[in-house]
Amino acid sequence: MKAVSFAAPGGPEVLEYLDLPDPVPSPTQVVVAVRACGVCGHDSADRAGLTRVPLPAVLGHEIAGEVVAVGAGVRRFTVGDRVACKQFTTCTHCPACRSGDELTCPDKAFVYGGGAEYVALGQDALLAVPEHVAFADAAITSCTVGTCLQALDDVAAVRAGETVVVTGAGGGLGLHALQVAAALGARVVAVTSSPAKAPLLSAHGADDVVVTGSDLAARLTDLTGGTGPQVVLDNVGHPDVFNGCFRALAHRGRYVFTGQLQREKVSLYPAFVFGKEAVITGSSSTHASTFARAMDLVATGGVRPVHETFPLADAVAAHRAVDGRRVAGRAVLVP
């Protein structure tokens, strides 16, 4: 099979389009013919050596395709099924997995291998894809829509009528977070560093757009009639963005981190936290139950996945576009 692999960390140029053996499923795996595989910031970090990945490696965890072979112990899927995967596999039988909190499973393992024509995946990571949902949409559903849904609904407990601020709103998570927040009934404020992205953000759920560089706290406070937003979903994790957004946060507001673009620390006085009775927390991934709800949102049109497609053979170009922030939403590789 054709695949995109790398043997040493570096820039996009380290990726090689080459031939690798076809995968063989273990008893609990299925082999999926990949029809689409997203490229996200985690892939860039893996490729650049910012994380520990056994090398050589085939990246890709945002995967959708068709089942072409099943292991002897697989009961949930058969050949021909349309499937997509979430970011992790787990053991399925420990107390955490049985309780539905599988992200704390001690055997949790990140998914790799989607940047190829075929990949073997654990059945527990897979979800059936409705016939009318495009593979490119399904591929990025867990990592973009699911991550945002978990952060906003499960962690921040957004209520209809609240104001939600989304930072890094023009990125792969941000464009989907806007839509998820709107689907939850929130008023949505997009924060971006690019004035040119304002029409795109408005088209994907933003009621207001605020460009960084001005007095961010004052702008957010003014937009909310002096009360401040009840929820901030921070995909950037930079002190300049955090300082303005947290200052504006409403009393008893919830500040949820979902990303960090640079190795910069944020700091604050504890008095600001207890004075607001604020909650500062994080959300990192997608439960299987959240993945299913996210797929329902996509299937019913509540969220429209945003992506640009590249042939698998052009993975270097896709990674360069992602690194240069030239992609609206997600880059998706298509074998």
PDB file of C-alpha atoms in Angstrom, residues 234 236-243 257 259-267:
ATOM      1  CA  ASP A 234      -9.325  29.081  24.611  1.00  0.00           C
ATOM      2  CA  VAL A 236      -4.623  29.514  21.737  1.00  0.00           C
ATOM      3  CA  GLY A 237      -3.260  29.419  25.286  1.00  0.00           C
ATOM      4  CA  HIS A 238      -1.179  32.559  24.861  1.00  0.00           C
ATOM      5  CA  PRO A 239      -0.787  35.074  27.724  1.00  0.00           C
ATOM      6  CA  ASP A 240      -1.906  38.040  25.589  1.00  0.00           C
ATOM      7  CA  VAL A 241      -5.168  36.292  24.753  1.00  0.00           C
ATOM      8  CA  PHE A 242      -5.645  34.793  28.215  1.00  0.00           C
ATOM      9  CA  ASN A 243      -5.104  38.093  30.022  1.00  0.00           C
ATOM     10  CA  PHE A 257      -8.311  25.552  27.698  1.00  0.00           C
ATOM     11  CA  GLY A 259      -5.001  24.197  23.046  1.00  0.00           C
ATOM     12  CA  GLN A 260      -1.655  25.953  23.265  1.00  0.00           C
ATOM     13  CA  LEU A 261       0.047  27.220  20.118  1.00  0.00           C
ATOM     14  CA  GLN A 262       3.338  28.367  21.669  1.00  0.00           C
ATOM     15  CA  ARG A 263       5.448  27.426  24.676  1.00  0.00           C
ATOM     16  CA  GLU A 264       4.395  30.488  26.683  1.00  0.00           C
ATOM     17  CA  LYS A 265       3.242  30.453  30.304  1.00  0.00           C
ATOM     18  CA  VAL A 266       0.131  32.274  31.440  1.00  0.00           C
ATOM     19  CA  SER A 267       0.005  33.779  34.923  1.00  0.00           C
TER      20      SER A 267
END
